[in-house]
Amino acid sequence: MTESELPVQSVRSMPSRSRQLRALVALATVALLSACADTPLDTMAPESPIANEINNLFIGVGIVAIIVFVLVQGAVIYMARRFRVDAPDDEDDVYPDEEFPAQIHGNTRLEIGWTIVPTVIMAIVGFFTLGTLFNLDDVSASDDQQIEKVVVVGQQWWWEFQYHLDDDGVADIVTAGELVLPVGEEILLEVTSRDVIHSFWVPALNGKRDAVPGRSSPWTIEAGSVGRFPGECTEFCGLSHAYMEKWAVGLELADWKTWAANQMADATAPAEGTDAAAGWEVFSAQCASCHVINGLTSLNDTDAVDSVELYDGANRLIDKQTQVSGAAPNLTHIASRSSFAGGIFELYENVDEVDYLDLASAGDLNRGQLEAWIINAPEQKANAWDSPTGQRGMTPFEALSDDDVDNLVAFLMTLD
Ligand code: HEC
Ligand SMILES: [Cu+2]
């Protein structure tokens, strides 16, 4: 480059830098606004040791990044102003014949400096990052846990949780939408999928792990405190990806044991002559082809669940265990859950006021939403029930009479 070109160059670069500045301001504004928004998925509100570690790493690296950013941008702004060349007042004017500083070619000390300093910074950041990564990858759970492992199965568009309380290979509890955990125990998860790739994430409790069909990815989760912690699917998985939520629920150990004992019990048939019994009849005819209720239904609606031939259609896991639903949430204890349909609707209106274990007895049923779901699920949550290339989700049941729907709800509410 010849010396005479330099002033023109520096003037030309000015609009692009101001555009850059404007973009930066816009970005910062968006970042600030989104930080202020009341988002339920708060990545900076850790409720477990490992989530705490991730958060600390994030803050540490963030501080380093902010310092580097301020120094570099400060230097850029300083130099831009210090060595600015004023444009001529008049268009016909040529640029003033500036005096140029001495032109140099390379500066060994500077170059060594700006190689070493970033290397040292990255080494420090890398040291802490790797430490956290190794901790995250360490999925060895201790032996004296309540739960051997939970197989987490993602599918369009909800999560199934198969609890193995011992190592006999048979799931002891199968539930959907809510992962209930004893506080303070790091539980082993095996994350997988029945169809496409999903990603399991409960930000308050741990980072993400992809759910890949045909693969079982180990992961851990620990609830550090009692509470309900929201989670989202974080790998785009089709139509209702945005409505594929879940909840992790932390319970004190004694409460968790009560919960688990209840979940392991079969459902009992409703007393004859009741609305619930009428609902069970409708359920057997309309719903049992997809939904399992331990002790009451089977997939082919002939025998009790222990003789079930489990669903083995295209793209689904073939699983010979009893109690494992193949295509739809296991409803054996639906009334004990706080939410339904992939965690997007609250089953009870007062979930935050009632103890989790008391929901079925003291919960204020969100009846309108549950009925709307039964009558036309795809309208409540887009799905692909009529897709010619692979049906997903619950079918609409608009032909049900009002009585049928009332009776179905009465029946479902006996499943606590
Ligand atoms: C074609 C299979 C199919 C049939 C038939 C079916 N469902 Fe479903 N149902 C599903 C699927 C799949 C889901 C999960 C949908 C989601 O969350 O996206 C579901 C979810 C539900 C849920 C919420 C469960 C939870 O834990 O989130 C309830 C309650 C329910 N169905 C009730 C019924 C009733 C009552 C009937 C009969 C009138 C019925 N279903 C018939 C497939 C079916
Ligand atoms: Cu998804």
CSV table of N, CA, C and O in Angstrom, one decimal, residues 278-334:
chain,number,residue,atom,x,y,z
A,278,ALA,N,-68.1,-45.7,34.4
A,278,ALA,CA,-68.5,-45.4,33.0
A,278,ALA,C,-67.4,-44.8,32.2
A,278,ALA,O,-67.2,-45.2,31.0
A,279,GLY,N,-66.6,-44.0,32.9
A,279,GLY,CA,-65.4,-43.4,32.2
A,279,GLY,C,-64.4,-44.5,31.8
A,279,GLY,O,-63.8,-44.4,30.7
A,280,TRP,N,-64.2,-45.5,32.7
A,280,TRP,CA,-63.3,-46.5,32.4
A,280,TRP,C,-63.7,-47.3,31.1
A,280,TRP,O,-62.9,-47.7,30.3
A,281,GLU,N,-65.0,-47.5,31.0
A,281,GLU,CA,-65.6,-48.2,29.8
A,281,GLU,C,-65.2,-47.4,28.5
A,281,GLU,O,-64.8,-48.0,27.6
A,282,VAL,N,-65.5,-46.1,28.6
A,282,VAL,CA,-65.1,-45.3,27.4
A,282,VAL,C,-63.6,-45.4,27.2
A,282,VAL,O,-63.2,-45.5,26.0
A,283,PHE,N,-62.9,-45.3,28.2
A,283,PHE,CA,-61.4,-45.3,28.1
A,283,PHE,C,-61.0,-46.6,27.4
A,283,PHE,O,-60.1,-46.6,26.5
A,284,SER,N,-61.5,-47.8,27.9
A,284,SER,CA,-61.2,-49.1,27.3
A,284,SER,C,-61.4,-49.1,25.8
A,284,SER,O,-60.6,-49.6,25.0
A,285,ALA,N,-62.5,-48.5,25.4
A,285,ALA,CA,-62.9,-48.5,24.0
A,285,ALA,C,-62.1,-47.5,23.2
A,285,ALA,O,-61.7,-47.8,22.0
A,286,GLN,N,-61.8,-46.3,23.7
A,286,GLN,CA,-61.2,-45.3,22.9
A,286,GLN,C,-59.8,-45.0,23.1
A,286,GLN,O,-59.1,-44.5,22.3
A,287,CYS,N,-59.3,-45.2,24.3
A,287,CYS,CA,-58.0,-44.7,24.7
A,287,CYS,C,-57.0,-45.8,25.0
A,287,CYS,O,-55.8,-45.5,24.9
A,288,ALA,N,-57.4,-47.0,25.3
A,288,ALA,CA,-56.5,-48.0,25.8
A,288,ALA,C,-55.6,-48.6,24.7
A,288,ALA,O,-54.7,-49.3,24.9
A,289,SER,N,-56.0,-48.2,23.4
A,289,SER,CA,-55.1,-48.7,22.3
A,289,SER,C,-53.8,-48.0,22.4
A,289,SER,O,-52.8,-48.5,21.8
A,290,CYS,N,-53.7,-46.9,23.0
A,290,CYS,CA,-52.4,-46.2,23.1
A,290,CYS,C,-51.9,-46.1,24.6
A,290,CYS,O,-50.7,-46.3,24.8
A,291,HIS,N,-52.8,-45.8,25.5
A,291,HIS,CA,-52.4,-45.5,26.9
A,291,HIS,C,-52.4,-46.8,27.7
A,291,HIS,O,-53.4,-47.5,27.8
A,292,VAL,N,-51.3,-47.0,28.5
A,292,VAL,CA,-51.3,-48.1,29.4
A,292,VAL,C,-51.7,-47.6,30.8
A,292,VAL,O,-51.3,-46.5,31.2
A,293,ILE,N,-52.6,-48.4,31.5
A,293,ILE,CA,-52.8,-48.1,32.9
A,293,ILE,C,-52.5,-49.4,33.6
A,293,ILE,O,-53.2,-50.4,33.4
A,294,ASN,N,-51.4,-49.4,34.4
A,294,ASN,CA,-51.0,-50.7,35.0
A,294,ASN,C,-52.1,-51.3,35.8
A,294,ASN,O,-52.7,-50.6,36.7
A,295,GLY,N,-52.4,-52.6,35.6
A,295,GLY,CA,-53.5,-53.2,36.3
A,295,GLY,C,-54.8,-53.2,35.7
A,295,GLY,O,-55.7,-53.9,36.0
A,296,LEU,N,-55.0,-52.2,34.7
A,296,LEU,CA,-56.3,-52.1,34.2
A,296,LEU,C,-56.4,-52.3,32.7
A,296,LEU,O,-57.4,-52.9,32.2
A,297,THR,N,-55.4,-51.9,32.0
A,297,THR,CA,-55.5,-52.0,30.5
A,297,THR,C,-54.2,-52.6,29.9
A,297,THR,O,-53.2,-52.7,30.6
A,298,SER,N,-54.3,-53.1,28.7
A,298,SER,CA,-53.2,-53.5,28.0
A,298,SER,C,-53.3,-52.8,26.6
A,298,SER,O,-54.3,-52.2,26.3
A,299,LEU,N,-52.2,-52.8,25.9
A,299,LEU,CA,-52.2,-52.1,24.6
A,299,LEU,C,-53.2,-52.7,23.6
A,299,LEU,O,-53.9,-52.0,22.9
A,300,ASN,N,-53.4,-54.0,23.7
A,300,ASN,CA,-54.4,-54.6,22.8
A,300,ASN,C,-55.8,-54.8,23.5
A,300,ASN,O,-56.6,-55.5,23.0
A,301,ASP,N,-55.9,-54.3,24.7
A,301,ASP,CA,-57.1,-54.2,25.4
A,301,ASP,C,-57.7,-55.6,25.6
A,301,ASP,O,-58.9,-55.8,25.5
A,302,THR,N,-56.9,-56.6,25.9
A,302,THR,CA,-57.5,-57.9,26.2
A,302,THR,C,-57.2,-58.3,27.6
A,302,THR,O,-58.1,-58.6,28.4
A,303,ASP,N,-55.9,-58.3,28.0
A,303,ASP,CA,-55.5,-58.8,29.3
A,303,ASP,C,-55.0,-57.6,30.1
A,303,ASP,O,-54.8,-56.5,29.7
A,304,ALA,N,-54.7,-58.0,31.4
A,304,ALA,CA,-54.0,-57.0,32.2
A,304,ALA,C,-52.6,-56.8,31.7
A,304,ALA,O,-52.1,-57.5,30.8
A,305,VAL,N,-52.0,-55.8,32.2
A,305,VAL,CA,-50.8,-55.3,31.6
A,305,VAL,C,-49.6,-56.3,31.5
A,305,VAL,O,-48.7,-56.2,30.6
A,306,ASP,N,-49.6,-57.3,32.4
A,306,ASP,CA,-48.4,-58.1,32.4
A,306,ASP,C,-48.3,-59.0,31.2
A,306,ASP,O,-47.2,-59.6,31.0
A,307,SER,N,-49.3,-59.1,30.4
A,307,SER,CA,-49.2,-60.0,29.2
A,307,SER,C,-49.1,-59.1,28.0
A,307,SER,O,-49.4,-59.6,26.9
A,308,VAL,N,-48.9,-57.9,28.2
A,308,VAL,CA,-48.8,-57.0,27.0
A,308,VAL,C,-47.8,-57.3,26.0
A,308,VAL,O,-46.6,-57.6,26.4
A,309,GLU,N,-48.2,-57.3,24.8
A,309,GLU,CA,-47.2,-57.3,23.7
A,309,GLU,C,-46.9,-55.8,23.4
A,309,GLU,O,-47.8,-55.1,22.9
A,310,LEU,N,-45.7,-55.4,23.7
A,310,LEU,CA,-45.6,-54.0,23.6
A,310,LEU,C,-45.4,-53.5,22.2
A,310,LEU,O,-44.9,-54.1,21.3
A,311,TYR,N,-45.8,-52.3,22.0
A,311,TYR,CA,-45.8,-51.6,20.8
A,311,TYR,C,-44.4,-51.7,20.1
A,311,TYR,O,-43.4,-51.4,20.7
A,312,ASP,N,-44.4,-52.2,18.9
A,312,ASP,CA,-43.1,-52.2,18.2
A,312,ASP,C,-43.2,-51.7,16.8
A,312,ASP,O,-42.5,-52.2,15.9
A,313,GLY,N,-44.0,-50.7,16.6
A,313,GLY,CA,-44.2,-50.1,15.2
A,313,GLY,C,-42.9,-49.4,14.8
A,313,GLY,O,-41.9,-49.4,15.5
A,314,ALA,N,-42.9,-48.9,13.6
A,314,ALA,CA,-41.7,-48.3,13.1
A,314,ALA,C,-41.1,-47.2,14.0
A,314,ALA,O,-41.9,-46.5,14.6
A,315,ASN,N,-39.8,-47.2,14.1
A,315,ASN,CA,-39.2,-46.1,14.9
A,315,ASN,C,-39.4,-46.1,16.4
A,315,ASN,O,-39.1,-45.1,17.0
A,316,ARG,N,-40.0,-47.2,16.9
A,316,ARG,CA,-40.1,-47.2,18.3
A,316,ARG,C,-39.3,-48.3,18.9
A,316,ARG,O,-39.0,-49.3,18.3
A,317,LEU,N,-38.9,-48.0,20.2
A,317,LEU,CA,-38.1,-49.1,20.8
A,317,LEU,C,-39.0,-50.3,21.0
A,317,LEU,O,-40.1,-50.2,21.4
A,318,ILE,N,-38.4,-51.4,20.8
A,318,ILE,CA,-39.1,-52.7,21.2
A,318,ILE,C,-38.7,-53.0,22.6
A,318,ILE,O,-37.5,-53.2,22.9
A,319,ASP,N,-39.7,-53.0,23.5
A,319,ASP,CA,-39.3,-53.1,24.9
A,319,ASP,C,-40.3,-54.1,25.5
A,319,ASP,O,-41.5,-53.9,25.6
A,320,LYS,N,-39.7,-55.2,26.0
A,320,LYS,CA,-40.6,-56.3,26.5
A,320,LYS,C,-40.9,-56.2,27.9
A,320,LYS,O,-41.6,-57.0,28.5
A,321,GLN,N,-40.5,-55.1,28.5
A,321,GLN,CA,-40.8,-54.9,30.0
A,321,GLN,C,-42.3,-54.6,30.1
A,321,GLN,O,-42.9,-54.0,29.3
A,322,THR,N,-42.8,-55.0,31.2
A,322,THR,CA,-44.2,-54.6,31.5
A,322,THR,C,-44.2,-53.2,31.9
A,322,THR,O,-43.1,-52.6,32.2
A,323,GLN,N,-45.3,-52.6,31.8
A,323,GLN,CA,-45.5,-51.2,32.3
A,323,GLN,C,-44.9,-50.1,31.4
A,323,GLN,O,-45.0,-49.0,31.7
A,324,VAL,N,-44.1,-50.5,30.4
A,324,VAL,CA,-43.5,-49.5,29.6
A,324,VAL,C,-44.5,-49.1,28.4
A,324,VAL,O,-44.7,-49.9,27.6
A,325,SER,N,-44.9,-47.9,28.4
A,325,SER,CA,-45.8,-47.6,27.3
A,325,SER,C,-45.0,-47.4,26.1
A,325,SER,O,-43.8,-47.0,26.1
A,326,GLY,N,-45.6,-47.7,25.0
A,326,GLY,CA,-44.8,-47.7,23.7
A,326,GLY,C,-45.0,-46.4,23.0
A,326,GLY,O,-44.1,-45.9,22.3
A,327,ALA,N,-46.2,-45.8,23.0
A,327,ALA,CA,-46.5,-44.7,22.1
A,327,ALA,C,-47.1,-43.5,22.9
A,327,ALA,O,-47.3,-42.5,22.3
A,328,ALA,N,-47.6,-43.7,24.1
A,328,ALA,CA,-48.3,-42.6,24.8
A,328,ALA,C,-48.0,-42.7,26.2
A,328,ALA,O,-47.6,-43.7,26.7
A,329,PRO,N,-48.2,-41.6,26.9
A,329,PRO,CA,-47.8,-41.6,28.4
A,329,PRO,C,-48.6,-42.7,29.1
A,329,PRO,O,-49.8,-42.9,28.9
A,330,ASN,N,-47.9,-43.3,30.1
A,330,ASN,CA,-48.5,-44.2,31.0
A,330,ASN,C,-49.4,-43.4,32.0
A,330,ASN,O,-48.9,-42.5,32.6
A,331,LEU,N,-50.6,-43.8,32.0
A,331,LEU,CA,-51.6,-42.9,32.8
A,331,LEU,C,-51.9,-43.5,34.2
A,331,LEU,O,-52.8,-43.0,34.9
A,332,THR,N,-51.2,-44.5,34.6
A,332,THR,CA,-51.5,-45.2,35.9
A,332,THR,C,-51.7,-44.2,37.1
A,332,THR,O,-52.6,-44.4,37.9
A,333,HIS,N,-50.8,-43.2,37.1
A,333,HIS,CA,-50.9,-42.2,38.2
A,333,HIS,C,-51.0,-40.8,37.7
A,333,HIS,O,-50.4,-39.9,38.2
A,334,ILE,N,-51.8,-40.6,36.6
A,334,ILE,CA,-51.9,-39.3,36.0
A,334,ILE,C,-52.3,-38.2,37.0
A,334,ILE,O,-51.9,-37.1,37.0
